[in-house]
Amino acid sequence: MKKKFAKVVLSNRPDLCEYQCNGAMAAAKAYKKKPIDIANAVVEQLTGEHANPVFSEVVAVMPGFINLKLSEGFLADYMNGMAADEKLGLGEPEKKETIIVDFGGANVAKPLHVGHLRSAVIGESVKRMGRFLGHNVIGDVHLGDWGLQMGLIIEELRDRKPELPYFDENYTGEYPAEAPFTISELEEIYPAASGKSKVDEAFKERAHQATLKLQKGYPPFRAIWKHIMNVSVADLKKNYSNLNVDFDLWKGESDAEPYIQKMIDTLEAQGLVHEARRLVVDVAEESDTKEIPPCLIRKSDGASLYATSDLATIVEREEDFKPDRYIYVVDKRQAMHFEQVFRVAKKAGIVKPETQMVFLGFGTMNGKDGKPFKTREGGV
Ligand code: ARG
């Protein structure tokens, strides 16, 4: 009998049996026999003198179903075998993959919130499962350490402590080794500065300029940034460790900075970039069912965007690990961002065509107002 007829499926009558085979009905046509005769012939093979020990019961029922029950002895042996095996009976993967799991995603100088908790817990689970399956899995926290929050903190600090040497343009000495704030002060400075930027346009512009200066390497701001990193990352490490969440890499957006130019050169060499002052890549495809807007790579003033650092990070990861698969564990509101980034990476050949780029989005945790929590407003 042909194999295709021998398909065994979970029973849709669990009160009668555990598994069933409906192949006799289809085979009836091919063999020009009655389904029940075929079913009976199969049952005969599996029972009687040379009964298959896997089954405790094999019966044919009209019009030609075969109902199957597993023997308890077989099940017990099978399960005992699994329990005794270090990997619960799991074999080696067909192809051992190198997988980057980008999860955690905490933002430096902002308190961890429940969304990050989800990314941490789901990402940690994905990482452990991947390892259990036998893959080479690398977990990266990918800190948000290069954005506007840095400029906001720097300018807020200037307003509060203008006497600090970082704000004296003529200062030539060494910058203090000790941070000008504690973690609790830092956690208060950020929401305060963020609130201020919403009502004070000039302050917002200063913060933007400060971020830009930091990204371009202005030494006093780099020095403040280092303090922010030290204070905040120490706290994050403690929190993640309490959660039993572990990262192989403590990299962040800032680590991608040295790869930005290379990434942009690649895009330009491929003729993918258009618009003179901003850098834009079209990513729409004919098969799209919804609009996928072009991906903004860089602003006219040279400021890095979220996509800039994610693409440059892919360049970095390709150089370091050549991953077969990328898994990003981030809340689902960022789905479009990742769709755009993945498309640019593929289009520009930053990753191989067969590299799997996976966005593992999860839902948001909402406050009493039914809207996602916002750290910018504090209180989370
Ligand atoms: N820091 C980001 C956030 O809080 C998450 C980072 C996710 N990873 C990434 N490669 N973009 O929203």
Coordinates of C-alpha atoms and ligand atoms in Angstrom, one line a residue:
M1 CA 0.0 0.0 0.0
K2 CA 1.2 3.5 -0.8
K3 CA 2.6 5.5 2.1
K4 CA 0.4 8.4 1.4
F5 CA -2.7 6.4 2.5
A6 CA -1.0 5.5 5.7
K7 CA -1.3 8.8 7.4
V8 CA -2.2 8.6 11.1
V9 CA -3.8 11.7 12.7
L10 CA -5.0 12.6 16.2
S11 CA -8.5 11.1 16.7
N12 CA -11.5 13.3 16.4
R13 CA -13.3 10.9 18.6
P14 CA -11.0 10.9 21.7
D15 CA -13.7 9.0 23.6
L16 CA -13.1 6.0 21.3
C17 CA -9.4 6.1 20.5
E18 CA -6.3 8.3 20.5
Y19 CA -5.3 8.1 16.9
Q20 CA -7.0 7.3 13.7
C21 CA -6.2 6.5 10.0
N22 CA -8.7 7.4 7.3
G23 CA -6.5 6.2 4.4
A24 CA -8.7 3.2 3.6
M25 CA -11.4 5.5 2.2
A26 CA -9.0 7.2 -0.3
A27 CA -7.2 3.9 -1.0
A28 CA -10.6 2.3 -1.9
K29 CA -10.7 4.1 -5.2
A30 CA -7.1 3.4 -6.1
Y31 CA -7.4 -0.3 -5.4
K32 CA -11.0 -0.8 -6.4
K33 CA -11.8 -2.4 -3.1
K34 CA -14.3 -1.7 -0.3
P35 CA -12.8 0.7 2.3
I36 CA -13.7 -1.7 5.2
D37 CA -11.9 -4.6 3.5
I38 CA -8.7 -2.5 3.3
A39 CA -9.1 -1.3 6.9
N40 CA -9.6 -4.9 8.0
A41 CA -6.5 -6.0 6.1
V42 CA -4.4 -3.4 7.9
V43 CA -5.8 -4.3 11.3
E44 CA -4.9 -7.9 10.6
Q45 CA -1.3 -6.9 10.0
L46 CA -1.1 -5.0 13.3
T47 CA -2.8 -7.5 15.6
G48 CA -2.8 -11.2 16.3
E49 CA 0.3 -13.3 16.6
H50 CA 2.7 -10.7 15.4
A51 CA 0.9 -7.8 16.9
N52 CA 2.7 -4.4 16.9
P53 CA 3.6 -3.7 20.6
V54 CA 3.0 0.0 20.0
F55 CA -0.8 -0.5 20.1
S56 CA -3.1 -1.8 22.7
E57 CA -6.1 -1.7 20.4
V58 CA -6.5 -1.5 16.6
V59 CA -10.0 -1.8 15.2
A60 CA -11.7 -1.2 11.9
V61 CA -15.0 0.6 11.9
M62 CA -17.5 1.3 9.2
P63 CA -17.2 2.6 6.6
G64 CA -13.4 2.1 6.8
F65 CA -11.8 4.0 9.7
I66 CA -9.0 2.5 11.6
N67 CA -9.0 3.4 15.3
L68 CA -5.8 3.2 17.2
K69 CA -4.9 3.2 20.9
L70 CA -1.3 3.2 22.2
S71 CA -0.2 0.6 24.7
E72 CA 0.5 1.8 28.1
G73 CA 3.7 -0.2 28.3
F74 CA 5.0 1.4 25.1
L75 CA 4.1 4.9 26.3
A76 CA 5.8 4.3 29.6
D77 CA 9.0 3.0 28.0
Y78 CA 9.0 5.9 25.6
M79 CA 8.6 8.5 28.3
N80 CA 11.1 6.9 30.6
G81 CA 13.6 7.0 27.7
M82 CA 12.9 10.7 27.2
A83 CA 13.3 11.4 30.9
A84 CA 16.6 9.5 31.1
D85 CA 18.0 11.4 28.1
E86 CA 19.8 14.6 28.9
K87 CA 18.1 16.3 26.0
L88 CA 14.7 14.6 26.5
G89 CA 15.2 12.6 23.3
L90 CA 15.9 15.6 21.2
G91 CA 18.4 15.0 18.4
E92 CA 20.9 17.4 16.9
P93 CA 19.5 20.1 14.6
E94 CA 19.7 19.3 10.9
K95 CA 21.7 22.5 10.5
K96 CA 23.3 24.2 13.5
E97 CA 22.5 27.9 13.1
T98 CA 24.1 31.0 14.6
I99 CA 21.2 33.0 15.9
I100 CA 21.3 36.5 17.3
V101 CA 18.5 37.2 19.7
D102 CA 18.1 40.9 20.2
F103 CA 16.1 41.3 23.3
G104 CA 15.8 43.3 26.5
G105 CA 16.3 46.6 24.7
A106 CA 16.4 48.7 27.8
N107 CA 17.0 52.4 27.4
V108 CA 19.9 53.8 29.3
A109 CA 19.0 56.5 31.9
K110 CA 15.3 55.6 31.6
P111 CA 13.8 53.2 34.2
L112 CA 13.0 49.7 33.0
H113 CA 9.3 49.3 32.4
V114 CA 6.9 46.5 31.9
G115 CA 7.4 46.4 28.1
H116 CA 11.1 45.7 28.6
L117 CA 10.1 43.0 31.2
R118 CA 8.2 41.2 28.5
S119 CA 11.0 41.5 26.0
A120 CA 13.4 40.2 28.7
V121 CA 11.3 37.2 29.6
I122 CA 10.2 36.2 26.1
G123 CA 13.7 36.8 24.7
E124 CA 15.4 34.8 27.5
S125 CA 13.0 31.9 26.8
V126 CA 13.7 32.0 23.0
K127 CA 17.4 32.1 23.7
R128 CA 17.3 29.1 26.0
M129 CA 15.0 27.1 23.7
G130 CA 17.4 27.8 20.7
R131 CA 20.3 26.6 22.8
F132 CA 18.4 23.5 23.9
L133 CA 17.7 22.7 20.3
G134 CA 21.5 22.8 19.7
H135 CA 22.0 26.1 18.0
N136 CA 24.6 28.7 18.7
V137 CA 22.5 31.5 20.2
I138 CA 23.9 34.9 21.1
G139 CA 21.8 37.2 23.2
D140 CA 22.3 40.9 22.9
V141 CA 20.6 43.5 25.1
H142 CA 20.9 46.2 22.5
L143 CA 20.7 49.1 24.8
G144 CA 19.1 52.4 23.7
D145 CA 22.1 54.5 24.6
W146 CA 22.4 56.9 21.7
G147 CA 19.2 58.8 21.4
L148 CA 17.6 62.1 22.3
Q149 CA 17.3 61.1 26.0
M150 CA 21.1 61.7 26.2
G151 CA 20.8 65.3 24.9
L152 CA 17.8 65.9 27.2
I153 CA 19.8 64.8 30.2
I154 CA 22.9 66.8 29.2
E155 CA 20.9 70.0 28.8
E156 CA 18.9 69.4 32.0
L157 CA 22.1 68.9 33.8
R158 CA 23.4 72.2 32.3
D159 CA 20.4 74.0 33.7
R160 CA 20.7 72.5 37.1
K161 CA 24.5 72.6 37.5
P162 CA 25.9 75.1 35.1
E163 CA 29.1 75.2 37.1
L164 CA 30.1 71.7 36.0
P165 CA 33.3 71.7 33.9
Y166 CA 31.5 69.9 31.0
F167 CA 29.7 73.1 30.3
D168 CA 32.8 75.4 30.3
E169 CA 34.0 75.6 26.8
N170 CA 37.4 76.8 27.9
Y171 CA 38.0 74.0 30.4
T172 CA 41.1 72.1 29.5
G173 CA 41.6 69.8 32.5
E174 CA 40.5 66.3 33.1
Y175 CA 36.9 65.6 33.7
P176 CA 35.9 64.2 37.1
A177 CA 36.0 60.5 37.6
E178 CA 32.8 60.6 39.6
A179 CA 29.4 61.0 38.1
P180 CA 27.5 64.2 38.8
F181 CA 24.4 62.2 39.7
T182 CA 23.2 59.0 41.3
I183 CA 20.9 56.5 39.7
S184 CA 17.9 57.8 41.5
E185 CA 18.8 61.4 40.5
L186 CA 19.2 60.2 36.9
E187 CA 15.9 58.5 36.9
E188 CA 14.3 61.8 38.0
I189 CA 16.3 64.0 35.6
Y190 CA 15.1 62.2 32.5
P191 CA 11.3 62.5 32.9
A192 CA 11.8 66.1 34.1
A193 CA 13.8 67.0 31.0
S194 CA 11.4 65.2 28.7
G195 CA 8.4 67.0 30.3
K196 CA 10.3 70.3 29.8
S197 CA 11.0 69.6 26.2
K198 CA 7.3 69.4 25.5
V199 CA 6.5 72.9 26.7
D200 CA 9.9 74.6 25.9
E201 CA 10.7 74.6 22.2
A202 CA 14.2 76.2 22.8
F203 CA 15.1 73.5 25.4
K204 CA 14.0 70.8 23.0
E205 CA 16.3 72.3 20.2
R206 CA 19.2 72.5 22.7
A207 CA 18.7 68.8 23.5
H208 CA 18.6 67.9 19.9
Q209 CA 21.9 69.8 19.3
A210 CA 23.5 68.2 22.3
T211 CA 22.5 64.8 21.0
L212 CA 24.1 65.6 17.7
K213 CA 27.3 66.9 19.3
L214 CA 27.5 63.7 21.4
Q215 CA 27.0 61.5 18.3
K216 CA 29.8 63.5 16.6
G217 CA 32.1 62.8 19.5
Y218 CA 32.3 66.2 21.4
P219 CA 34.5 65.3 24.3
P220 CA 32.7 66.9 27.3
F221 CA 29.4 65.3 26.2
R222 CA 31.1 62.0 25.7
A223 CA 32.4 62.3 29.3
I224 CA 28.8 62.9 30.6
W225 CA 27.6 60.1 28.4
K226 CA 30.1 57.7 30.0
H227 CA 28.9 58.7 33.5
I228 CA 25.3 58.1 32.4
M229 CA 26.3 54.7 31.0
N230 CA 28.2 53.6 34.0
V231 CA 25.5 54.5 36.5
S232 CA 22.7 53.2 34.5
V233 CA 24.2 50.0 33.1
A234 CA 25.3 48.9 36.6
D235 CA 21.7 49.3 37.7
L236 CA 20.3 47.5 34.7
K237 CA 22.7 44.6 35.2
K238 CA 21.5 44.2 38.8
N239 CA 17.9 44.2 37.6
Y240 CA 18.3 41.7 34.8
S241 CA 20.3 39.5 37.1
N242 CA 17.5 39.5 39.6
L243 CA 15.2 38.4 36.8
N244 CA 17.6 35.6 35.9
V245 CA 17.9 37.1 32.5
D246 CA 21.4 36.9 31.0
F247 CA 23.0 38.6 27.9
D248 CA 26.1 37.5 26.1
L249 CA 26.6 40.9 24.7
W250 CA 25.9 44.2 26.4
K251 CA 26.1 46.2 23.2
G252 CA 24.0 49.2 22.4
E253 CA 23.1 51.7 19.6
S254 CA 26.3 53.6 20.3
D255 CA 28.4 50.6 19.3
A256 CA 27.0 50.8 15.8
E257 CA 28.3 54.3 15.3
P258 CA 31.6 53.2 13.7
Y259 CA 29.7 51.1 11.2
I260 CA 27.3 53.9 10.1
Q261 CA 29.6 55.3 7.3
K262 CA 30.3 51.8 5.9
M263 CA 26.6 51.1 5.9
I264 CA 25.7 54.3 4.1
D265 CA 28.6 53.8 1.6
T266 CA 27.1 50.4 0.8
L267 CA 23.7 51.9 0.2
E268 CA 25.1 54.6 -2.0
A269 CA 27.3 52.2 -4.0
Q270 CA 24.1 50.2 -4.7
G271 CA 22.3 53.4 -5.9
L272 CA 19.6 52.8 -3.3
V273 CA 19.7 56.2 -1.7
H274 CA 17.8 59.2 -3.0
E275 CA 17.0 62.7 -1.8
A276 CA 19.9 65.1 -1.4
R277 CA 19.8 66.2 2.2
R278 CA 18.1 63.3 3.9
L279 CA 19.0 59.7 3.0
V280 CA 16.0 57.6 2.0
V281 CA 15.6 54.1 0.7
D282 CA 12.5 52.9 -1.0
V283 CA 11.4 49.5 0.3
A284 CA 7.9 49.1 -1.1
E285 CA 7.3 45.9 -3.1
E286 CA 4.7 45.1 -5.7
S287 CA 3.2 42.3 -3.6
D288 CA 2.6 44.7 -0.6
T289 CA -1.0 44.8 0.6
K290 CA -0.4 47.8 2.8
E291 CA 1.7 50.8 2.3
I292 CA 5.3 50.4 3.3
P293 CA 6.8 53.9 3.5
P294 CA 10.5 54.5 2.4
C295 CA 13.1 54.0 5.2
L296 CA 14.7 57.1 6.5
I297 CA 18.4 56.4 7.0
R298 CA 19.7 59.8 8.1
K299 CA 18.5 63.3 8.7
S300 CA 19.7 66.3 6.9
D301 CA 21.8 67.5 9.9
G302 CA 23.5 64.1 10.1
A303 CA 21.6 62.9 13.2
S304 CA 21.3 59.2 13.5
L305 CA 17.8 57.7 13.4
Y306 CA 16.6 54.5 14.8
A307 CA 17.0 52.8 11.4
T308 CA 20.5 54.2 11.1
S309 CA 21.7 52.4 14.2
D310 CA 19.7 49.2 13.5
L311 CA 21.2 48.9 10.0
A312 CA 24.7 49.7 11.2
T313 CA 24.3 47.1 14.0
I314 CA 23.5 44.5 11.3
V315 CA 26.7 45.5 9.5
E316 CA 28.6 45.0 12.8
R317 CA 26.9 41.6 13.6
E318 CA 27.6 40.4 10.1
E319 CA 31.3 41.2 10.6
D320 CA 31.4 39.6 14.1
F321 CA 29.1 36.5 13.7
K322 CA 27.6 36.1 10.2
P323 CA 24.3 35.0 11.8
D324 CA 22.0 32.6 9.9
R325 CA 19.0 34.1 11.7
Y326 CA 18.2 37.3 13.6
I327 CA 15.3 37.4 16.1
Y328 CA 14.2 40.8 17.4
V329 CA 12.0 40.6 20.5
V330 CA 10.3 44.0 20.6
D331 CA 6.8 45.3 21.1
K332 CA 4.6 45.0 18.0
R333 CA 4.3 48.7 17.5
Q334 CA 7.8 48.6 16.0
A335 CA 6.8 46.0 13.4
M336 CA 6.9 48.6 10.5
H337 CA 10.4 49.8 11.6
F338 CA 11.8 46.3 11.5
E339 CA 10.0 45.5 8.2
Q340 CA 11.8 48.5 6.7
V341 CA 15.1 47.7 8.2
F342 CA 15.0 44.1 7.1
R343 CA 14.1 45.1 3.5
V344 CA 17.0 47.6 3.3
A345 CA 19.4 45.0 4.7
K346 CA 18.3 42.5 2.1
K347 CA 18.1 45.0 -0.8
A348 CA 21.6 46.3 -0.1
G349 CA 23.1 42.9 0.4
I350 CA 24.1 43.7 4.0
V351 CA 22.8 40.2 4.8
K352 CA 22.6 37.2 2.5
P353 CA 19.4 36.5 0.7
E354 CA 18.8 33.4 2.8
T355 CA 19.4 35.0 6.2
Q356 CA 16.3 34.9 8.2
M357 CA 15.2 38.2 9.7
V358 CA 12.5 37.6 12.3
F359 CA 10.5 40.2 14.1
L360 CA 9.0 38.6 17.2
G361 CA 6.5 41.2 18.3
F362 CA 4.6 41.1 21.5
G363 CA 1.6 43.1 22.7
T364 CA 1.7 46.2 25.0
M365 CA 0.9 46.4 28.7
N366 CA -1.6 49.2 29.1
G367 CA -2.3 51.6 31.9
K368 CA -5.8 52.3 33.4
D369 CA -6.5 54.6 30.4
G370 CA -6.1 51.6 28.1
K371 CA -3.0 53.0 26.5
P372 CA 0.6 51.6 26.7
F373 CA 2.6 52.9 29.6
K374 CA 5.1 55.6 28.8
T375 CA 8.4 56.0 30.6
R376 CA 8.8 59.5 29.3
E377 CA 6.0 60.6 31.7
G378 CA 7.6 58.7 34.6
G379 CA 5.7 56.9 37.3
V380 CA 5.7 53.6 35.6
Ligands
ARG1 N1 15.3 50.4 23.0 C1 14.2 50.1 22.2 C2 12.9 50.5 22.9 O1 12.9 50.7 24.1 C3 14.2 48.6 21.9 C4 15.3 48.1 21.1 C5 15.0 46.9 20.3 N2 16.1 46.4 19.5 C6 16.5 47.0 18.4 N3 17.5 46.4 17.7 N4 15.9 48.1 17.9 O2 11.9 50.7 22.2

